[in-house]
Coordinates of C-alpha atoms and ligand atoms in Angstrom, one line a residue:
X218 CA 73.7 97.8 87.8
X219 CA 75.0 101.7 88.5
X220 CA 75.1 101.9 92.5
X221 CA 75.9 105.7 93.5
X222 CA 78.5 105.8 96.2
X223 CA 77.2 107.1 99.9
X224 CA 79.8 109.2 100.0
X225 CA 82.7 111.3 98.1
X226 CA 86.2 109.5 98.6
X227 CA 88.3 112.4 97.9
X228 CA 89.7 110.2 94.9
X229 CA 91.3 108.0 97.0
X230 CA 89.9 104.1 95.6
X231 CA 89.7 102.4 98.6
X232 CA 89.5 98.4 97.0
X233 CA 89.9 97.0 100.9
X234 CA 86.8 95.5 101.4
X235 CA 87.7 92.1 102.1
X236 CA 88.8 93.6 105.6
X237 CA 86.0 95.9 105.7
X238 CA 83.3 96.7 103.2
X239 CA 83.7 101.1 101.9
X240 CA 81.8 103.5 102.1
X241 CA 78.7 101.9 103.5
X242 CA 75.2 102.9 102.6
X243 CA 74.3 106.4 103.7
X244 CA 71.1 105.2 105.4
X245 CA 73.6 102.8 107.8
X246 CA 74.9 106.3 109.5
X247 CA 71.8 107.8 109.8
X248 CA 70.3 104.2 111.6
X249 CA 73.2 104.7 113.8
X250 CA 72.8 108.3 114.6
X251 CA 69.0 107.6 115.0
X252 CA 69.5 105.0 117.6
X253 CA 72.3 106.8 119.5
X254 CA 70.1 110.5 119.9
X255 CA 66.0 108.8 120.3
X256 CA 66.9 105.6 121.5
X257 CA 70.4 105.1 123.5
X258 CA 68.6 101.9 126.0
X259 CA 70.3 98.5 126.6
X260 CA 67.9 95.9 125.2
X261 CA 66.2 93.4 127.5
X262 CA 67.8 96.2 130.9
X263 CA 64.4 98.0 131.6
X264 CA 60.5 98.3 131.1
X265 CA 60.9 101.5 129.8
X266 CA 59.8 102.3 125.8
X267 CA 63.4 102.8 124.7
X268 CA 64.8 100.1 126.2
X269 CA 62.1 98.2 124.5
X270 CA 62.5 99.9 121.5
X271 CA 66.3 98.3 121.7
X272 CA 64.7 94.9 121.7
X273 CA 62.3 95.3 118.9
X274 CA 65.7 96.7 116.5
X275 CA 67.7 93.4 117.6
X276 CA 64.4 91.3 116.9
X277 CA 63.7 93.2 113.8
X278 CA 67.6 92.5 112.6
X279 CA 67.0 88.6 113.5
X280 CA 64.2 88.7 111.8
X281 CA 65.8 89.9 108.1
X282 CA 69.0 88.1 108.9
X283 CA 66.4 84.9 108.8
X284 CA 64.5 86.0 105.7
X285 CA 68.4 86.3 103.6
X286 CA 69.7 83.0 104.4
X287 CA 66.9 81.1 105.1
X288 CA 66.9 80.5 108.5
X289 CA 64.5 78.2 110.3
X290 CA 64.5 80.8 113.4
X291 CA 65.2 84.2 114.0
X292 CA 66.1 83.5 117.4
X293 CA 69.1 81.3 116.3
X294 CA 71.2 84.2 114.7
X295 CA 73.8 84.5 117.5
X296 CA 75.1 88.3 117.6
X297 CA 78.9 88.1 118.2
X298 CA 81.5 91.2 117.8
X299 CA 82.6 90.1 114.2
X300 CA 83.2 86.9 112.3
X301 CA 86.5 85.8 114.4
X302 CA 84.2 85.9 117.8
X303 CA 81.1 83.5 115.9
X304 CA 83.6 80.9 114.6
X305 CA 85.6 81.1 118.0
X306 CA 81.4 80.1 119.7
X307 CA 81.1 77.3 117.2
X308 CA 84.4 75.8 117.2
X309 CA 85.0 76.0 120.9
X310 CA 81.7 75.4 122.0
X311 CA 81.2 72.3 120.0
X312 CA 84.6 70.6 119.6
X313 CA 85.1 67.7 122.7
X314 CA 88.8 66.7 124.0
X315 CA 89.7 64.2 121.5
X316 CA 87.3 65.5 118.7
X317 CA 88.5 65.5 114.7
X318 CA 87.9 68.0 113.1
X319 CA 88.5 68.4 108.9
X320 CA 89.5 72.1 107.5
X321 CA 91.0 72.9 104.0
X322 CA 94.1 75.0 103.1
X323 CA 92.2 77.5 102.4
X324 CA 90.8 78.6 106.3
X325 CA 91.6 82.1 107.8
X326 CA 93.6 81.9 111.1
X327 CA 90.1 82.8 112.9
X328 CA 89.3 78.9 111.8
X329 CA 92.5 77.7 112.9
X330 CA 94.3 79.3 115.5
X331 CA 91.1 78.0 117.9
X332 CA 91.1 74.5 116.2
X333 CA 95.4 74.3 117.6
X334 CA 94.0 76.3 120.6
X335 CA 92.0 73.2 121.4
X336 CA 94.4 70.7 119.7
X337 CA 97.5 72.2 122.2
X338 CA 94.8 72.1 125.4
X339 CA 92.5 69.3 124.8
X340 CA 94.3 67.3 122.0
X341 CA 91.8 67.6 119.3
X342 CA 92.8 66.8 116.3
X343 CA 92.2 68.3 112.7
X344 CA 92.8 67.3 108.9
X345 CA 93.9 70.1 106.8
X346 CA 92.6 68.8 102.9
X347 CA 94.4 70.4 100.2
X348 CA 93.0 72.6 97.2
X349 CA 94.0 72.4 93.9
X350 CA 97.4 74.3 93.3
X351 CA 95.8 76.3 90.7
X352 CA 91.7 77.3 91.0
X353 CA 92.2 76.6 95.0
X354 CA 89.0 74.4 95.0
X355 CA 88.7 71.7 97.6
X356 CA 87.8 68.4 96.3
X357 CA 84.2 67.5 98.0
X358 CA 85.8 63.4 98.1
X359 CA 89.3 64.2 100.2
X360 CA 86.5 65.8 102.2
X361 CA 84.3 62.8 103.0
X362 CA 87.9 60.8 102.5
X363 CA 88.9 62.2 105.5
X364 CA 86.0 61.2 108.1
X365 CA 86.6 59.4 110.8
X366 CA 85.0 58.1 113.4
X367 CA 85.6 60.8 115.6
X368 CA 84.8 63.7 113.3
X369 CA 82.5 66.0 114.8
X370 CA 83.0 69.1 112.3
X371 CA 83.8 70.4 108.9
X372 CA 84.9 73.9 108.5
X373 CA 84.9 75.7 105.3
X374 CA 85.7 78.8 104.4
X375 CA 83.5 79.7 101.9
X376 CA 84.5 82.5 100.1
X377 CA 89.0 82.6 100.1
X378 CA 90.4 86.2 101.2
X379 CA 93.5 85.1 100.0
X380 CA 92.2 83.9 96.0
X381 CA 88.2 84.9 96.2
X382 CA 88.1 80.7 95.3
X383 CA 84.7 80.0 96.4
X384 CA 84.2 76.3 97.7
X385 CA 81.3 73.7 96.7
X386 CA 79.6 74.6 100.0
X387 CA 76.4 72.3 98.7
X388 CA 78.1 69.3 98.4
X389 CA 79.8 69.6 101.3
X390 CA 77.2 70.4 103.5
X391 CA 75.5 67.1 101.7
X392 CA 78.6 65.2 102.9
X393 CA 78.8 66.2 106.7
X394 CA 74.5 65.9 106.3
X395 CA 75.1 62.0 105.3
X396 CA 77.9 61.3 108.0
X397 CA 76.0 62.8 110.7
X398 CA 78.8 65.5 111.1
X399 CA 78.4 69.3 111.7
X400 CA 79.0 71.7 108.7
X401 CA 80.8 75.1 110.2
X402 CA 81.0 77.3 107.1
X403 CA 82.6 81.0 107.3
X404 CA 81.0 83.4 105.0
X405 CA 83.2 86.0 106.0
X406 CA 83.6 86.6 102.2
X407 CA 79.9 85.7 100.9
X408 CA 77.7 86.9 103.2
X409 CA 75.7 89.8 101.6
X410 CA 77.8 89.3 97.8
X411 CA 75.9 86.0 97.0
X412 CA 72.9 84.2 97.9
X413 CA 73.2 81.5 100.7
X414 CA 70.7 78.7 101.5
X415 CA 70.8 77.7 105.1
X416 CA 68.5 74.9 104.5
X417 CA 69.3 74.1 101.3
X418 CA 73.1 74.1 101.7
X419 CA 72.7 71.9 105.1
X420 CA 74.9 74.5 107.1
X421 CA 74.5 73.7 110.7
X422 CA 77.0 77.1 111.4
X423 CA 77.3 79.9 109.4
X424 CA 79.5 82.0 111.2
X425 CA 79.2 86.2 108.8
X426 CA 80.6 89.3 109.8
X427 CA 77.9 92.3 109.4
X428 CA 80.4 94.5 108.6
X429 CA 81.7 93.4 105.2
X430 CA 79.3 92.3 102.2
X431 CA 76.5 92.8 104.7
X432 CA 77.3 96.6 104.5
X433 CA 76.9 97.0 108.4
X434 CA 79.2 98.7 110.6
X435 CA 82.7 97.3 112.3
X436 CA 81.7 95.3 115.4
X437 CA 79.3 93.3 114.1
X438 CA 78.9 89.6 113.7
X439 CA 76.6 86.5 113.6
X440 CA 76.4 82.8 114.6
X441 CA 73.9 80.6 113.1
X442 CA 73.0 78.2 114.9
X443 CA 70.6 75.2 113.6
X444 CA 67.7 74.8 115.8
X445 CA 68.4 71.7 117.8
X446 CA 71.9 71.6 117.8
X447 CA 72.3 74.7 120.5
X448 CA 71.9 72.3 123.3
X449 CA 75.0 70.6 122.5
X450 CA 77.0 74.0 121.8
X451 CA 78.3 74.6 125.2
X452 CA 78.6 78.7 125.9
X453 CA 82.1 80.0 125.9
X454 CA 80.7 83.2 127.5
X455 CA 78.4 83.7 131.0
X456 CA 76.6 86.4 132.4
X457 CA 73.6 88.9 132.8
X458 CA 71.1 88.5 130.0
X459 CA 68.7 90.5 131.6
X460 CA 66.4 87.2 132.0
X461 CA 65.7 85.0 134.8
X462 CA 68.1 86.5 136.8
X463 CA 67.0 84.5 139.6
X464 CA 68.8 81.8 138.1
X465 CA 72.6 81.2 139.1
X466 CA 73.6 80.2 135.2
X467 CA 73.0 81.0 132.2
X468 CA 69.3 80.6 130.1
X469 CA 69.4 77.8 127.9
X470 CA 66.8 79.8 125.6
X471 CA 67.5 81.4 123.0
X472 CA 69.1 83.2 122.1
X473 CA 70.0 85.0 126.0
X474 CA 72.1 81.3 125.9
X475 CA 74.9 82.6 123.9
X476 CA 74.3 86.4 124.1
X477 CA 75.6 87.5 127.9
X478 CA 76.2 90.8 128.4
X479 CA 75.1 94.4 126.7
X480 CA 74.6 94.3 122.9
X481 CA 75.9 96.2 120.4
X482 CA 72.5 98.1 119.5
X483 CA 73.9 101.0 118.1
X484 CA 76.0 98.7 115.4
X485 CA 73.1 96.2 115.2
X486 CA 70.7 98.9 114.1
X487 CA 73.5 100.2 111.5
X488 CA 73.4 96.5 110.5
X489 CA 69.6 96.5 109.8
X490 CA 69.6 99.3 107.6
X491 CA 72.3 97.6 106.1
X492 CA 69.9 94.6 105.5
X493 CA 66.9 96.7 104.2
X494 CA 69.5 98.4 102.0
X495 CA 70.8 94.9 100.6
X496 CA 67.2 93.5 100.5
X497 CA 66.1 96.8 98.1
X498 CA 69.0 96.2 96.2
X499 CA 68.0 92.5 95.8
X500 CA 71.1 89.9 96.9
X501 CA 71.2 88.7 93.1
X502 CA 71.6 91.6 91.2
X503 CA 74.7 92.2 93.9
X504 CA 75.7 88.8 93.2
X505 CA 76.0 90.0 89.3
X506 CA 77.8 93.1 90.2
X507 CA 80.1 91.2 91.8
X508 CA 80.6 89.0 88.7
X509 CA 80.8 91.9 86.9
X510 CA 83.5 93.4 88.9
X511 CA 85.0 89.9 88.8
X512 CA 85.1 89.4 84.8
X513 CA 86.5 93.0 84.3
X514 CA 89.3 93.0 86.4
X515 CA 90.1 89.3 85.5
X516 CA 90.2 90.4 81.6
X517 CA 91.9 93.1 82.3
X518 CA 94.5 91.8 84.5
X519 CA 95.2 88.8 82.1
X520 CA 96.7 91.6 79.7
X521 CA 99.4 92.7 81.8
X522 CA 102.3 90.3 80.8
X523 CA 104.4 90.8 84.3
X524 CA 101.4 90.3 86.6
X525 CA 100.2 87.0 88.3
X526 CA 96.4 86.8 89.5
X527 CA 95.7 83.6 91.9
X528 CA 92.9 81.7 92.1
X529 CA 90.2 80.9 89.3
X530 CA 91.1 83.4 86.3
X531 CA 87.4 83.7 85.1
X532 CA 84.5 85.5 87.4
X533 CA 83.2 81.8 87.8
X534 CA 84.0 79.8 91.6
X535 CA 85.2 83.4 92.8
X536 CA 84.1 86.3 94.5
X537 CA 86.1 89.8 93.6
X538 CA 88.9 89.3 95.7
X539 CA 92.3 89.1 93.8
X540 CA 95.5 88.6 95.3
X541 CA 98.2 89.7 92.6
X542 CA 102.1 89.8 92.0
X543 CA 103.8 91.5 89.6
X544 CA 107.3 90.6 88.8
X545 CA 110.0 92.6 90.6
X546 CA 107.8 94.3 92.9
X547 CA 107.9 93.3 96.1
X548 CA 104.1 93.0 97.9
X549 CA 104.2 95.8 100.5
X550 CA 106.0 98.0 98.3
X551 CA 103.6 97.8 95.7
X552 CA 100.8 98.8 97.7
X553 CA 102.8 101.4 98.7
X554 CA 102.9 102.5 95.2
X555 CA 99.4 101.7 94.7
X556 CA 98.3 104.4 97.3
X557 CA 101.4 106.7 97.4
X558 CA 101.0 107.7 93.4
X559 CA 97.4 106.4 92.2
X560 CA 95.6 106.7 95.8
X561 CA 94.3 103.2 95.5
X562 CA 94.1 101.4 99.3
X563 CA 94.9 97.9 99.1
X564 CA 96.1 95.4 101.3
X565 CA 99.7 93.3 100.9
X566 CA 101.0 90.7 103.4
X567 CA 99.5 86.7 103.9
X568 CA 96.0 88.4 105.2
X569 CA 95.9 86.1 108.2
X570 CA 95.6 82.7 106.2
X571 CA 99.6 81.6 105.7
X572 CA 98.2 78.1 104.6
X573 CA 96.4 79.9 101.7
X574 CA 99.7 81.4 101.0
X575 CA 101.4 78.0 101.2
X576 CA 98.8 76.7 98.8
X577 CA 99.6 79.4 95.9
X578 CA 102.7 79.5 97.0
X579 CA 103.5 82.9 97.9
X580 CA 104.3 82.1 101.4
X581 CA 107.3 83.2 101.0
X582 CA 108.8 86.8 99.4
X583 CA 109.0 86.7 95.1
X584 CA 112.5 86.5 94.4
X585 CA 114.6 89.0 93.0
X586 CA 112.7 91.6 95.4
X587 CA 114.9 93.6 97.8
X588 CA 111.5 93.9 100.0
X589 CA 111.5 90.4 101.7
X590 CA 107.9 90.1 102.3
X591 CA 105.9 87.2 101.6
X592 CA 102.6 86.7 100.3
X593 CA 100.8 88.8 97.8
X594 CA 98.8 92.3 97.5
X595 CA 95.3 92.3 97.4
X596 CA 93.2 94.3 95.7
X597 CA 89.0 93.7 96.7
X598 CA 86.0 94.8 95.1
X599 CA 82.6 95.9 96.8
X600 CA 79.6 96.9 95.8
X601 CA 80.4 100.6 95.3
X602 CA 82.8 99.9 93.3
X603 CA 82.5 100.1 89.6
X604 CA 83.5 98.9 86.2
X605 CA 85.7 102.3 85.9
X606 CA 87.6 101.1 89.8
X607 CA 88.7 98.4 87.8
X608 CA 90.2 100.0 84.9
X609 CA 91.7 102.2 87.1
X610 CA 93.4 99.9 89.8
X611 CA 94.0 97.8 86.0
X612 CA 95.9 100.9 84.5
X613 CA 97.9 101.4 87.6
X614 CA 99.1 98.1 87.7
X615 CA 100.1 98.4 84.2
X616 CA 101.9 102.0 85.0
X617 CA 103.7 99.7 87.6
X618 CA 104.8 97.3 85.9
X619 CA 106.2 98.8 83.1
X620 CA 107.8 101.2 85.5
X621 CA 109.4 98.3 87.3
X622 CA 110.7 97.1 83.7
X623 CA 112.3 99.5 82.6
X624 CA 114.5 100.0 85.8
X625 CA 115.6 97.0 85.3
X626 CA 116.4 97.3 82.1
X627 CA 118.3 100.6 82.8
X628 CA 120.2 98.7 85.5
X629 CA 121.4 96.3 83.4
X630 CA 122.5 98.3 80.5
X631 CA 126.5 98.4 80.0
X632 CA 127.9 102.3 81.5
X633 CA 129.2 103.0 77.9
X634 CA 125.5 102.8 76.8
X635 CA 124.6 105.8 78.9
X636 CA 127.5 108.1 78.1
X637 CA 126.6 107.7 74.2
X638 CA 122.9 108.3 75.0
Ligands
PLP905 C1 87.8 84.2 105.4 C2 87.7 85.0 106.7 N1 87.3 84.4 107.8 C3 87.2 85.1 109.0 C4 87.5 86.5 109.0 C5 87.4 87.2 110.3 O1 86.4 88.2 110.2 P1 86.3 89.4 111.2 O2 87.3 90.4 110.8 O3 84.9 89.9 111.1 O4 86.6 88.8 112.6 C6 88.0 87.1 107.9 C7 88.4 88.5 107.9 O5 88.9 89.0 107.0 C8 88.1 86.3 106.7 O6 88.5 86.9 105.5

């Protein structure tokens, strides 16, 4: 598939899109500008056309997010600032004091640091299954292993933005479906590179950002929420809806329930373009482009002796996002290298899941580095980016390495060598 980029990158290779998908579709700007010069009303705050006009681009944006993921109700797609904010509704809205919930290694801090949040206020308490050292897969039976009685939620994060492992979200969901448990899955990763079944995949949460494979601008997020299970989410936000505002709390509708407050219009109507733009495209042919991406850089990056890729080494169980080490360099300053003499952005550090790190073990720095920084540098694909990206960020990697080698070797060699150079 040849996908033109929106826009001219000054050859810098920006290959950060696990933290925010670059450049976005040219037709997201001009949604945005559209809205903010003939539209600029607060949906749901007048009678007026444009503030009507508001409401029909959220409903219209429900409406596609519903048609990708199979949704049984546009109305249950929850619009929250960004994926952190929907998994924060669903974990905190859900989870009772004394609750158990089960999470794997693999879970971004946004799973986790409300999960201890909870288990430091209201002692819930959580099982943290392993992953397999190598692919990073969680095994469906520790899953359904670790039930108890007093499980009330599985989180998963489905695609890793640590190894780009992506996790047998089916059978899962077919677990927590049998044990009367809910299935929380973050698709921070997956939304908008891969197809995802709501229905089929028995996902009671599907907590997405809008902003990363869903193309859409920064400040945009979703909550799924199955029909039937919002009246035992309890709100973690109040206030004006612009609905029965007669009534002293909050709708129990929805979706005013969990949407108080002015929406982000201007970025939900960037995110709708984003959505026609995906839909035109067609979510499986992105899905191979990802593959794509994914098989070239993995055979690529298998050739380069002194480099370490983690996670599963073919484009199978993964999505592109590949956290690398290459021996001698330590992680920051290899992405400074990356950008400083190839202009290639990535990102180093333990990208806000240290138990991910501890899994592949890269929690702590790679010895023999004078940096001192753990956990690895990341380098991830979107949908702009092409086979040549990959042989680029391939051939710098290589430059690098070799670079790093043969310092070495010329700090090793004996004085006496030099002088009879
Ligand atoms: C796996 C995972 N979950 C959650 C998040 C949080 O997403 P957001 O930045 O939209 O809050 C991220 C962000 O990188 C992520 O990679």
């Amino acid at each position: 598939m040849t996908i033109a980029p929106a826009s001219p990158t000054n050859q810098r290779l920006y290959v950060d899109n696990a933290a925010t998908s670059f450049p976005k579709p040219a037709e997201v700007t001009q949604a945005m500008v559209h809205y903010a010069t003939t539209i600029g009303a607060s949906a749901g705050r007048g009678a007026y056309h444009e503030a009507q006009e508001s409401g029909r681009v959220l409903r219209e944006c429900r409406d596609k997010l519903n048609r990708l993921f199979h949704g049984e109700c546009p109305d249950h797609f929850i619009f929250t600032l960004n994926c952190s904010d929907a998994l924060n509704l669903a974990i905190q809205g859900w989870l009772n004091p004394g609750d158990h919930i089960i999470t794997t290694a693999m879970d971004h801090n946004s799973v986790l640091r409300p999960i201890n949040e909870l288990a430091t206020r209201y002692g819930v308490r959580q099982t943290r299954v392993s992953v397999h050292p190598e692919t990073c897969l969680v095994e469906p039976d520790e899953i359904a292993k670790a039930i108890t009685p007093k499980t009330r939620m599985i989180a998963v994060c489905h695609g890793s933005n640590v190894t780009g492992t992506l996790q047998p979200i089916h059978q899962i969901g077919e677990i927590a479906r049998q044990h009367g448990v809910a299935f929380l899955v973050d698709a921070a990763q997956t939304a908008g590179h891969l197809p995802i079944n709501l229905q089929h995949d028995a996902i009671d949460f599907l907590a997405f950002p809008g902003h990363k494979g869903l193309m859409g601008p920064l400040g945009t997020g979703c909550l799924y929420i199955r029909p039937g299970l919002e009246k035992q989410l309890r709100t973690v936000r109040q206030g004006g809806t612009g609905s029965i505002s007669e009534q002293d709390t909050q709708p129990t509708f929805m979706p005013d329930r969990f949407e108080p407050g002015s929406h982000n219009a201007i970025g939900v109507a960037g995110l709708s373009a984003a959505l026609d733009w995906i839909s035109a495209k067609g979510i499986e042919t992105l899905h191979g482009h990802q593959q794509a991406l994914s098989a070239e850089f993995c055979r690529r990056a298998r050739q380069i002796e002194a480099l370490t890729f983690f996670g599963p080494q073919e484009a199978c169980n993964r999505v592109a996002v590949f956290s690398i080490r290459i021996a001698g360099w330590d992680p920051v300053d290899l992405a400074l290298a990356l950008e400083g003499t190839f202009g290639i952005l990535t990102r180093p550090g333990l990208h806000c899941a240290p138990w991910a790190h501890r899994a592949i073990r890269t929690h702590v720095p790679p010895a023999g580095c004078s940096g001192g920084n753990p956990g690895t540098t990341r380098l991830s694909f979107g949908a702009f980016n092409t086979l040549e990206d990959i042989a680029r960020c391939t051939t710098a990697l290589e430059t690098l390495a070799h670079q790093k080698r043969a310092a070495d070797i010329n700090t090793l060699a004996p004085a006496h060598s030099h002088s009879n150079a």
